mmCIF file of N, CA and C in Angstrom:
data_model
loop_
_atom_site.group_PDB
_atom_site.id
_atom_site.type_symbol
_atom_site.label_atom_id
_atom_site.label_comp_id
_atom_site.label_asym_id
_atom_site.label_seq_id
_atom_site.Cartn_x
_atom_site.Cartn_y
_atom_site.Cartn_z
ATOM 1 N N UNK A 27 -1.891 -22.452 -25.757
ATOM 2 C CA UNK A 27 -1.558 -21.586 -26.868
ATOM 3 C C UNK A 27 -2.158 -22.169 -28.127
ATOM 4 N N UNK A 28 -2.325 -21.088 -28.603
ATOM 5 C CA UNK A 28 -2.645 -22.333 -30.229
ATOM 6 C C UNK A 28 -3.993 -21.509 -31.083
ATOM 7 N N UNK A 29 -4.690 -21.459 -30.679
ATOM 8 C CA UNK A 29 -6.145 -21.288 -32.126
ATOM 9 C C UNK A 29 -5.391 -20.099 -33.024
ATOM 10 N N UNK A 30 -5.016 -18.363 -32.531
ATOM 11 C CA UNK A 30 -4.825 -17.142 -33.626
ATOM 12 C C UNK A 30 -3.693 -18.364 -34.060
ATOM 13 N N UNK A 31 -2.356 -19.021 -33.756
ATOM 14 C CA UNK A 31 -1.328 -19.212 -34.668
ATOM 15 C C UNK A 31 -1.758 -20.211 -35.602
ATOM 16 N N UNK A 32 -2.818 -21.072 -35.269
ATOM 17 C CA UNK A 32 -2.929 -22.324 -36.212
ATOM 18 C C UNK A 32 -3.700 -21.467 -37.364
ATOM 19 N N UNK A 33 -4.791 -20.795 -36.829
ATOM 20 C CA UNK A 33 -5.621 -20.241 -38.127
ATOM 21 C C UNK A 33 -4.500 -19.088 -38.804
ATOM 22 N N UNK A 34 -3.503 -18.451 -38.138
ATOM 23 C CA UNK A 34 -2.490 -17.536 -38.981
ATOM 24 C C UNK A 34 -1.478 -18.805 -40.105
ATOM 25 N N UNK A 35 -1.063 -19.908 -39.486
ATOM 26 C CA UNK A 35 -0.312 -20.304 -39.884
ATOM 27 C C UNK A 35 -1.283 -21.232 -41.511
ATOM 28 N N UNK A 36 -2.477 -21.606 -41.096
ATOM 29 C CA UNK A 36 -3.485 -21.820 -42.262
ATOM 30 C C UNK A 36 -3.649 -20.650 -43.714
ATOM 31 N N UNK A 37 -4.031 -19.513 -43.058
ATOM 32 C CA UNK A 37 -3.984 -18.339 -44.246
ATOM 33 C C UNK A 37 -2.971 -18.611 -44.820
ATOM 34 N N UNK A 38 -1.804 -18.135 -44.244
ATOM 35 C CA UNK A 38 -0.594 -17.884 -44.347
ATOM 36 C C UNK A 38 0.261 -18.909 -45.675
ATOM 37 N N UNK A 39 -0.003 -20.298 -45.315
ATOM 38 C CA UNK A 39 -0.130 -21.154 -46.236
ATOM 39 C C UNK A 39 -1.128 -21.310 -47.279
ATOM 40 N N UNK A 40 -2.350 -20.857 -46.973
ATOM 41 C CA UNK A 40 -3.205 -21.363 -48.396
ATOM 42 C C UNK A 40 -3.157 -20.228 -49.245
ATOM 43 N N UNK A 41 -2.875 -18.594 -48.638
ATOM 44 C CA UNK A 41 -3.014 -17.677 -49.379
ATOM 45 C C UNK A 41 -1.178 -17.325 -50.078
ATOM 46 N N UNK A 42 -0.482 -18.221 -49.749
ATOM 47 C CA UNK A 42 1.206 -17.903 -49.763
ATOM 48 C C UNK A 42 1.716 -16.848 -49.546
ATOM 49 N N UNK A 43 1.582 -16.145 -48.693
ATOM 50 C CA UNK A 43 1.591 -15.212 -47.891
ATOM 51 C C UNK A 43 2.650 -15.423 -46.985
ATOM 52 N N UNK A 44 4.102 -14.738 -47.765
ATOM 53 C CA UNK A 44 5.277 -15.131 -46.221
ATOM 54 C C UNK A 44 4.949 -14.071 -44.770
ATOM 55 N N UNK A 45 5.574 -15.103 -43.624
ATOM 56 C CA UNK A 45 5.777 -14.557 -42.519
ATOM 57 C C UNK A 45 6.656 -12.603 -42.886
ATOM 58 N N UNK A 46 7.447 -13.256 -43.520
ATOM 59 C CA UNK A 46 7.979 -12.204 -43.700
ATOM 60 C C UNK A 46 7.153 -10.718 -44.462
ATOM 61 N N UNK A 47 6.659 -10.987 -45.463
ATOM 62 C CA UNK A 47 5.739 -10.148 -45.845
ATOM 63 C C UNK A 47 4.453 -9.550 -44.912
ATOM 64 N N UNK A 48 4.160 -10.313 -44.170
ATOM 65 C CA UNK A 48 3.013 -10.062 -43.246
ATOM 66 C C UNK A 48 4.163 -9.310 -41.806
ATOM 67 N N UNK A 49 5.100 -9.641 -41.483
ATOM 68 C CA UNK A 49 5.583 -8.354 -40.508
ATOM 69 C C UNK A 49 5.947 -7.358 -41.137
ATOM 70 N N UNK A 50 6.300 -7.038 -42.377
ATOM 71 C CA UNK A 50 6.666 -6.100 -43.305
ATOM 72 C C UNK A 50 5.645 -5.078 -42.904
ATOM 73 N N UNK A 51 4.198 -5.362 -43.490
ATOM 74 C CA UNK A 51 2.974 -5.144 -43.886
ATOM 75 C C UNK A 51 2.758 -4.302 -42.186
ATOM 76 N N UNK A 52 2.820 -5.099 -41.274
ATOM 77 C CA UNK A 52 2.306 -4.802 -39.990
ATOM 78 C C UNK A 52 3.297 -4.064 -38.957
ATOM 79 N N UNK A 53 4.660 -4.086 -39.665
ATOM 80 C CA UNK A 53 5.874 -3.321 -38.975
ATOM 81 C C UNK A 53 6.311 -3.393 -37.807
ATOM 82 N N UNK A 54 6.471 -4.607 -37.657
ATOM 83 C CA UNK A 54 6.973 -6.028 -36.919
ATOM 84 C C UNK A 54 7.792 -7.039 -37.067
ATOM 85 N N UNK A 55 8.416 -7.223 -36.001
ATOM 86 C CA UNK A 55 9.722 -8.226 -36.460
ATOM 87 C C UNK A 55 8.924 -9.025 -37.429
ATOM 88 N N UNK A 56 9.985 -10.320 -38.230
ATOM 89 C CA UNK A 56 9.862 -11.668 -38.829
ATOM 90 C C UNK A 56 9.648 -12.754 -37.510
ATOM 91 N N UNK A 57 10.459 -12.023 -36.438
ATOM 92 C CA UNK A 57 10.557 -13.693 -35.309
ATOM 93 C C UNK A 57 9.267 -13.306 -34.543
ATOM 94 N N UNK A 58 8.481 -12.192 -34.645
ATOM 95 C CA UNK A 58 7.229 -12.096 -33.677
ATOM 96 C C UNK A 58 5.897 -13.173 -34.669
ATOM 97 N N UNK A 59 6.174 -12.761 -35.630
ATOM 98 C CA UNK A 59 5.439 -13.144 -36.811
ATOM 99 C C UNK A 59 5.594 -14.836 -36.226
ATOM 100 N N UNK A 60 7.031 -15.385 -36.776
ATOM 101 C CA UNK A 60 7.003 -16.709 -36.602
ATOM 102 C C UNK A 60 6.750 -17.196 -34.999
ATOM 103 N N UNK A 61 6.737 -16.427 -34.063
ATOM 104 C CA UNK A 61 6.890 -17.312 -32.763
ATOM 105 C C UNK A 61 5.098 -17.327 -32.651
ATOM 106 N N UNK A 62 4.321 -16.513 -33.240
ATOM 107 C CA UNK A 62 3.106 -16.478 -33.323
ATOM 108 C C UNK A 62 2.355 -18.070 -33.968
ATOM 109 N N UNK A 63 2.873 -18.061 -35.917
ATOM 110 C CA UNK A 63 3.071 -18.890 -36.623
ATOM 111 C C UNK A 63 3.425 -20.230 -36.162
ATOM 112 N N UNK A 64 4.072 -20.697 -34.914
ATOM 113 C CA UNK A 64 4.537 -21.540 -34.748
ATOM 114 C C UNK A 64 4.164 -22.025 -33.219
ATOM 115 N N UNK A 65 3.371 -21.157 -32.737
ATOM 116 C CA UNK A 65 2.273 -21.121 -31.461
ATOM 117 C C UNK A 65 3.445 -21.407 -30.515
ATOM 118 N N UNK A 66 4.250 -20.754 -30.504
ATOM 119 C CA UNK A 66 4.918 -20.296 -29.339
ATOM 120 C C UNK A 66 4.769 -19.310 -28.630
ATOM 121 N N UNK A 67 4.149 -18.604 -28.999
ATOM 122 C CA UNK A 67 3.227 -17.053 -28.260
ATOM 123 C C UNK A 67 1.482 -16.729 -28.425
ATOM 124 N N UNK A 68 1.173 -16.096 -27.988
ATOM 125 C CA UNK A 68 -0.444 -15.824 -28.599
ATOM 126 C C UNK A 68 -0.334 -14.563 -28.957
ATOM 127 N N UNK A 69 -0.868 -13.901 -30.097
ATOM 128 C CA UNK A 69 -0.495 -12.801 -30.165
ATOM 129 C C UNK A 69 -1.813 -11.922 -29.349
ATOM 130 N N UNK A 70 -1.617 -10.433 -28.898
ATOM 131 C CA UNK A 70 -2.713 -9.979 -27.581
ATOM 132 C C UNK A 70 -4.080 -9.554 -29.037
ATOM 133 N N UNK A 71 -4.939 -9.284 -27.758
ATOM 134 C CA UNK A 71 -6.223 -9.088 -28.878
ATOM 135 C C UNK A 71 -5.982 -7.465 -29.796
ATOM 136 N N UNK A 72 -5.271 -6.526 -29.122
ATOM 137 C CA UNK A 72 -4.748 -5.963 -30.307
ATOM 138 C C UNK A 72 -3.799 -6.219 -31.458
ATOM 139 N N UNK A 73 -3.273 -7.153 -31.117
ATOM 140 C CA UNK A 73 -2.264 -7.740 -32.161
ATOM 141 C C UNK A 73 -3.160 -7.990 -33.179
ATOM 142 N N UNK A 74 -4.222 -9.551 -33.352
ATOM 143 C CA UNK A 74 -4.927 -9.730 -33.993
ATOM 144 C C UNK A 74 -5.865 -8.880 -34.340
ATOM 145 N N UNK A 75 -6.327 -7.809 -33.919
ATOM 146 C CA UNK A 75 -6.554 -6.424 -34.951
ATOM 147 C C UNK A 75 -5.685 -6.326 -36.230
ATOM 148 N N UNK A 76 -4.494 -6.192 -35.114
ATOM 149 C CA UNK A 76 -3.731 -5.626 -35.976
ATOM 150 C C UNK A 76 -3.016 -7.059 -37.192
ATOM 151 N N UNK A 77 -3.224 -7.860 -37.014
ATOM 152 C CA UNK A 77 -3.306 -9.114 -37.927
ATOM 153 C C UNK A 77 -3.741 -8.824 -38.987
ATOM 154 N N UNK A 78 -5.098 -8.543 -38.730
ATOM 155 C CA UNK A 78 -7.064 -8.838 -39.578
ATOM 156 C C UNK A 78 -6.410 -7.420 -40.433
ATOM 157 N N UNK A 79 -5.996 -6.189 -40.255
ATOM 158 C CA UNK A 79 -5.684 -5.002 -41.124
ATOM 159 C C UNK A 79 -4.568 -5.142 -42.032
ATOM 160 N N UNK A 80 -2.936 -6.149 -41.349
ATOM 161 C CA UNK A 80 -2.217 -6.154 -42.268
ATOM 162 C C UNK A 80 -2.776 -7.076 -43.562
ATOM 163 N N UNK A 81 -3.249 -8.467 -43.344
ATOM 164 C CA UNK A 81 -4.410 -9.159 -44.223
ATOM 165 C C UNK A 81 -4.901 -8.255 -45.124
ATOM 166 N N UNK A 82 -5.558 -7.619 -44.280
ATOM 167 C CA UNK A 82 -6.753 -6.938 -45.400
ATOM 168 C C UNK A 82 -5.624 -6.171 -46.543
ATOM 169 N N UNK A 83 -4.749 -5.661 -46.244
ATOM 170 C CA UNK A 83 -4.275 -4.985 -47.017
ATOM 171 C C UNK A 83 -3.389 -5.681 -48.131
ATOM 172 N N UNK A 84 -3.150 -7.166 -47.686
ATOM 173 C CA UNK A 84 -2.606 -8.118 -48.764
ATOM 174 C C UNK A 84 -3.110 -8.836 -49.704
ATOM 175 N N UNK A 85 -4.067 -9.423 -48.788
ATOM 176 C CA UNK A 85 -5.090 -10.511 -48.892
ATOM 177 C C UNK A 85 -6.382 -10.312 -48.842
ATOM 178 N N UNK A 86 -7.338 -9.357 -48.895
ATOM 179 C CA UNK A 86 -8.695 -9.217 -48.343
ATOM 180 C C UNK A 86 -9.505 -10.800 -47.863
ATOM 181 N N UNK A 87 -9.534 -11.101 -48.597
ATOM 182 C CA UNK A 87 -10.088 -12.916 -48.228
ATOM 183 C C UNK A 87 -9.488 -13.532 -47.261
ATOM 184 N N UNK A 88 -8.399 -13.628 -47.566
ATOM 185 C CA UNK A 88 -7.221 -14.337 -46.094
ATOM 186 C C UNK A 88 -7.500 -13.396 -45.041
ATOM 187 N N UNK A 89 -8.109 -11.867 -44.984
ATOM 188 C CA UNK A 89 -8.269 -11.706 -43.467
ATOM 189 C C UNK A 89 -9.605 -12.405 -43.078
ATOM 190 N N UNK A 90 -10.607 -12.125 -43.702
ATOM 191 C CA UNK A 90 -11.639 -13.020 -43.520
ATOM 192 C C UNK A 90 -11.781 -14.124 -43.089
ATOM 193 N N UNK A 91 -10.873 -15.146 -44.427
ATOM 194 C CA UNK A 91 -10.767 -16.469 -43.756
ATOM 195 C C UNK A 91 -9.648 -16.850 -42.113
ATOM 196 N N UNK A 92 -9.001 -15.502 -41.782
ATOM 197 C CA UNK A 92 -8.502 -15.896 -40.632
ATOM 198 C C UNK A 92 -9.127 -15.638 -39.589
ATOM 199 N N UNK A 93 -10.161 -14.625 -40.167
ATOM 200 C CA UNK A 93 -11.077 -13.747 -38.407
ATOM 201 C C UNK A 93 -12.252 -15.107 -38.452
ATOM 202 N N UNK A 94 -12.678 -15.825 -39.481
ATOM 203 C CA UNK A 94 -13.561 -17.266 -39.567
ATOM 204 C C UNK A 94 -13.001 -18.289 -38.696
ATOM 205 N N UNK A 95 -11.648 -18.624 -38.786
ATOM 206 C CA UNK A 95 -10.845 -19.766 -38.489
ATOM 207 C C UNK A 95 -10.875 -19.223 -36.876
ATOM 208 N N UNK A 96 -10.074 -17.882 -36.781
ATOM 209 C CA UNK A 96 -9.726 -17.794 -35.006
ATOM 210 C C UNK A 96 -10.826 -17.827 -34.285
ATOM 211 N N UNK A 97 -12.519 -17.173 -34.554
ATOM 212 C CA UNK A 97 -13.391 -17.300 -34.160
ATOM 213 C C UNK A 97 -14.202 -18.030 -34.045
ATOM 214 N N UNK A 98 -14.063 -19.075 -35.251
ATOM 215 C CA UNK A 98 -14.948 -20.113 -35.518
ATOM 216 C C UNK A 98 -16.379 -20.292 -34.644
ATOM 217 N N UNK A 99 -16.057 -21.257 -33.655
ATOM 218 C CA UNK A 99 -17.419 -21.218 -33.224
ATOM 219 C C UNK A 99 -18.494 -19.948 -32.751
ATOM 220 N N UNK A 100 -17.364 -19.080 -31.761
ATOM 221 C CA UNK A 100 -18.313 -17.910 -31.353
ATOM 222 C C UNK A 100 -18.980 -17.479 -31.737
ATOM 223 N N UNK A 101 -18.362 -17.206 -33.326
ATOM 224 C CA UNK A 101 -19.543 -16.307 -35.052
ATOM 225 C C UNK A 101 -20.487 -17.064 -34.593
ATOM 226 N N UNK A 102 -20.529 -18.673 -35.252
ATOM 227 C CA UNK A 102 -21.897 -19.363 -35.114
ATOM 228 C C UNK A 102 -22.588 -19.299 -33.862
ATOM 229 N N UNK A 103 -21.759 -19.311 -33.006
ATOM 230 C CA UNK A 103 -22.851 -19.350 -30.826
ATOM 231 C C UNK A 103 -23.183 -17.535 -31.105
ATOM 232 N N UNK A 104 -22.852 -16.584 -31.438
ATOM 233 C CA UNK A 104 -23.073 -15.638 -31.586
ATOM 234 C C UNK A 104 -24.304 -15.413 -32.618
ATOM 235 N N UNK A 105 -24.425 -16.177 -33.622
ATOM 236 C CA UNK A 105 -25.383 -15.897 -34.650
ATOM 237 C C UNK A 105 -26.632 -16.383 -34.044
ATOM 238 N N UNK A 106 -26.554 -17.061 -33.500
ATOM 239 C CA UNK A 106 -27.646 -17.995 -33.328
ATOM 240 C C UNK A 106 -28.215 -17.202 -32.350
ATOM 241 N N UNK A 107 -28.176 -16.825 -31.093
ATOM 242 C CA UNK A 107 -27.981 -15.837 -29.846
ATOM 243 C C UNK A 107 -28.823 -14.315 -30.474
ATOM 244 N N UNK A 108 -28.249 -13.692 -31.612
ATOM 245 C CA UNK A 108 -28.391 -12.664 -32.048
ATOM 246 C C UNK A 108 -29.877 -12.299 -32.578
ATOM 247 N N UNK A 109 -30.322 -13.677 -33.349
ATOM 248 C CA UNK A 109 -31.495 -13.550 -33.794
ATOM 249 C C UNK A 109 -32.258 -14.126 -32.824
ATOM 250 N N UNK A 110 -32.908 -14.188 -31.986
ATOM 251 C CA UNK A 110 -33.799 -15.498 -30.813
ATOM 252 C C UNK A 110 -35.169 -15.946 -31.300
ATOM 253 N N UNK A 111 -35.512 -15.166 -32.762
ATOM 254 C CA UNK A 111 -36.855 -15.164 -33.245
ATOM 255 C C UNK A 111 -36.659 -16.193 -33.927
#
């Protein structure tokens, strides 16, 4: 378990952004939020859609910097891949 909650629980803190406000936002418990937050669950790949939209609608940057953080390397193994020229 672990990469979406560590990079949620990163935004979440640098942008001060409560748990609570972000299930508000996404219309979702507080304890789905935190069991996420606290990498006791993974949230499914629609969840983190649905993550990256409540973000955007708080934070525009914090969704960014969280779809950077959860993806991290792939973007870069992906970039590189994309161009071969």
């Amino acid at each position: 378990m672990g990469k979406a909650g560590k990079a949620l629980r990163q935004v979440l803190e640098t942008y001060g952004i409560s748990q609570n406000k972000l299930a508000v936002v996404m219309g979702t418990r507080r304890s789905n939020v935190g069991r996420w937050f606290h990498q006791q669950i993974d949230p499914t790949g629609d969840t983190i859609a649905e993550i990256v939209a409540a973000l955007s609608k708080i934070e525009p940057t914090a969704a960014e910097d969280f779809v950077r953080l959860y993806l991290g390397d792939a973007m870069r193994n992906g970039e590189k891949t994309a161009n071969p020229e």
